[in-house]
């Protein structure tokens, strides 16, 4: 599931137009990419479901230079909501995505570690092989 | 002259009036239980290495209620930098949000079961 979501984000032309263009647009743990905007995926717990199907939380942090949340962050979050919903029914290599539920966006935040402004958008991914 | 009397037999209203306090009491118990669950989970699973222990020891959960109207469970930290632990490095040291994710499904299920028992299902 991780690989499917990551590749979907990288391959999306809408996100590319907003500045999320390749692996360099992802932060891992506490590294801070040079590129702005960038995103960070925080995969949460994976809860049992029916048979092989499980429910997993995903929080996507979208970061940008301090200034204006509407330049990149808000449109990226909106695009992610559409993009992830489009993964329903797709194979993730080990199983399939059954449903993608958007569970909300955060308020405007700032990250003093990355020295960015940021918001999160959260999902629950229901499927097998995750 | 014949007299006519009308009797209303209303069993529904008294039953409904008795139901709400039963549901509220059942919900109240579940929230009290999860107050402890949430606080323990947060303190046990906070992902940072303690320097003073104040941040971990300052994590609390609190059940507030307006009887028959509203119940809420608040998870919070008392240190000034608690907020930054939640946000810094995209939530690397977050515990309040993850605790909510952790307990919410079980709490919802327990609430549903408690309400079902209260209404006699």
PDB file of N, CA and C in Angstrom, chain A residues 2 4 8 10-11 15 17 20 44-45 53 55 68-69 75 77 84 87-88 91-92 98 100-101 109 120:
ATOM      1  N   UNK A   2       1.965   1.200   0.771  1.00  0.00           N
ATOM      2  CA  UNK A   2       2.865   2.369   0.811  1.00  0.00           C
ATOM      3  C   UNK A   2       3.356   2.726  -0.588  1.00  0.00           C
ATOM      4  N   UNK A   4       2.097   1.949  -3.485  1.00  0.00           N
ATOM      5  CA  UNK A   4       1.023   2.399  -4.371  1.00  0.00           C
ATOM      6  C   UNK A   4       0.712   3.874  -4.135  1.00  0.00           C
ATOM      7  N   UNK A   8       1.502   6.857  -6.759  1.00  0.00           N
ATOM      8  CA  UNK A   8       0.352   7.628  -7.248  1.00  0.00           C
ATOM      9  C   UNK A   8       0.595   9.123  -7.083  1.00  0.00           C
ATOM     10  N   UNK A  10       3.601  10.639  -6.860  1.00  0.00           N
ATOM     11  CA  UNK A  10       4.692  11.090  -7.733  1.00  0.00           C
ATOM     12  C   UNK A  10       4.237  11.179  -9.186  1.00  0.00           C
ATOM     13  N   UNK A  11       3.393  10.254  -9.602  1.00  0.00           N
ATOM     14  CA  UNK A  11       2.984  10.202 -11.007  1.00  0.00           C
ATOM     15  C   UNK A  11       1.849  11.164 -11.356  1.00  0.00           C
ATOM     16  N   UNK A  15      -0.436  17.134  -9.057  1.00  0.00           N
ATOM     17  CA  UNK A  15       0.494  17.429  -7.960  1.00  0.00           C
ATOM     18  C   UNK A  15       1.833  17.929  -8.511  1.00  0.00           C
ATOM     19  N   UNK A  17       2.224  19.781 -11.065  1.00  0.00           N
ATOM     20  CA  UNK A  17       2.026  21.199 -11.376  1.00  0.00           C
ATOM     21  C   UNK A  17       2.070  22.056 -10.127  1.00  0.00           C
ATOM     22  N   UNK A  20       4.988  19.008  -6.444  1.00  0.00           N
ATOM     23  CA  UNK A  20       5.350  17.691  -5.900  1.00  0.00           C
ATOM     24  C   UNK A  20       5.758  16.834  -7.095  1.00  0.00           C
ATOM     25  N   UNK A  44      -0.169   5.123  10.047  1.00  0.00           N
ATOM     26  CA  UNK A  44      -0.576   4.806  11.408  1.00  0.00           C
ATOM     27  C   UNK A  44      -0.912   3.342  11.580  1.00  0.00           C
ATOM     28  N   UNK A  45      -1.694   3.075  12.591  1.00  0.00           N
ATOM     29  CA  UNK A  45      -2.006   1.698  12.947  1.00  0.00           C
ATOM     30  C   UNK A  45      -2.864   1.023  11.882  1.00  0.00           C
ATOM     31  N   UNK A  53      -8.967  -8.175   4.885  1.00  0.00           N
ATOM     32  CA  UNK A  53      -9.096  -6.727   4.711  1.00  0.00           C
ATOM     33  C   UNK A  53      -8.821  -6.007   6.033  1.00  0.00           C
ATOM     34  N   UNK A  55      -7.871  -1.993   8.015  1.00  0.00           N
ATOM     35  CA  UNK A  55      -8.146  -0.552   7.939  1.00  0.00           C
ATOM     36  C   UNK A  55      -6.930   0.179   8.501  1.00  0.00           C
ATOM     37  N   UNK A  68       2.090  31.727   2.975  1.00  0.00           N
ATOM     38  CA  UNK A  68       0.698  31.647   2.554  1.00  0.00           C
ATOM     39  C   UNK A  68       0.286  30.181   2.378  1.00  0.00           C
ATOM     40  N   UNK A  69      -0.711  29.768   3.143  1.00  0.00           N
ATOM     41  CA  UNK A  69      -1.170  28.380   3.058  1.00  0.00           C
ATOM     42  C   UNK A  69      -1.909  28.099   1.745  1.00  0.00           C
ATOM     43  N   UNK A  75      -4.219  23.742  -2.139  1.00  0.00           N
ATOM     44  CA  UNK A  75      -4.534  23.006  -3.379  1.00  0.00           C
ATOM     45  C   UNK A  75      -3.951  21.596  -3.411  1.00  0.00           C
ATOM     46  N   UNK A  77      -3.621  19.632  -0.815  1.00  0.00           N
ATOM     47  CA  UNK A  77      -4.509  18.827   0.028  1.00  0.00           C
ATOM     48  C   UNK A  77      -5.790  18.463  -0.726  1.00  0.00           C
ATOM     49  N   UNK A  84      -6.354  10.134  -3.898  1.00  0.00           N
ATOM     50  CA  UNK A  84      -6.426   8.905  -3.105  1.00  0.00           C
ATOM     51  C   UNK A  84      -7.767   8.200  -3.264  1.00  0.00           C
ATOM     52  N   UNK A  87      -7.838   5.665  -5.930  1.00  0.00           N
ATOM     53  CA  UNK A  87      -7.097   4.408  -5.787  1.00  0.00           C
ATOM     54  C   UNK A  87      -8.010   3.224  -5.496  1.00  0.00           C
ATOM     55  N   UNK A  88      -9.268   3.493  -5.187  1.00  0.00           N
ATOM     56  CA  UNK A  88     -10.186   2.399  -4.847  1.00  0.00           C
ATOM     57  C   UNK A  88     -10.276   1.399  -5.996  1.00  0.00           C
ATOM     58  N   UNK A  91      -4.881  -2.513  -7.525  1.00  0.00           N
ATOM     59  CA  UNK A  91      -4.024  -3.513  -6.885  1.00  0.00           C
ATOM     60  C   UNK A  91      -2.828  -2.809  -6.253  1.00  0.00           C
ATOM     61  N   UNK A  92      -2.458  -3.294  -5.076  1.00  0.00           N
ATOM     62  CA  UNK A  92      -1.250  -2.729  -4.448  1.00  0.00           C
ATOM     63  C   UNK A  92      -0.114  -3.746  -4.434  1.00  0.00           C
ATOM     64  N   UNK A  98      -9.801  -1.428  -1.157  1.00  0.00           N
ATOM     65  CA  UNK A  98     -11.260  -1.581  -1.179  1.00  0.00           C
ATOM     66  C   UNK A  98     -11.942  -0.221  -1.058  1.00  0.00           C
ATOM     67  N   UNK A 100     -11.207   4.136   0.248  1.00  0.00           N
ATOM     68  CA  UNK A 100     -10.372   5.211   0.797  1.00  0.00           C
ATOM     69  C   UNK A 100     -11.317   6.233   1.416  1.00  0.00           C
ATOM     70  N   UNK A 101     -11.198   6.406   2.722  1.00  0.00           N
ATOM     71  CA  UNK A 101     -12.086   7.341   3.419  1.00  0.00           C
ATOM     72  C   UNK A 101     -11.279   8.534   3.907  1.00  0.00           C
ATOM     73  N   UNK A 109      -0.911  24.961  10.660  1.00  0.00           N
ATOM     74  CA  UNK A 109       0.104  24.673  11.663  1.00  0.00           C
ATOM     75  C   UNK A 109       1.458  25.188  11.178  1.00  0.00           C
ATOM     76  N   UNK A 120      -2.218  19.029   7.650  1.00  0.00           N
ATOM     77  CA  UNK A 120      -2.323  17.593   7.383  1.00  0.00           C
ATOM     78  C   UNK A 120      -3.668  17.277   6.754  1.00  0.00           C
TER      79      UNK A 120
END
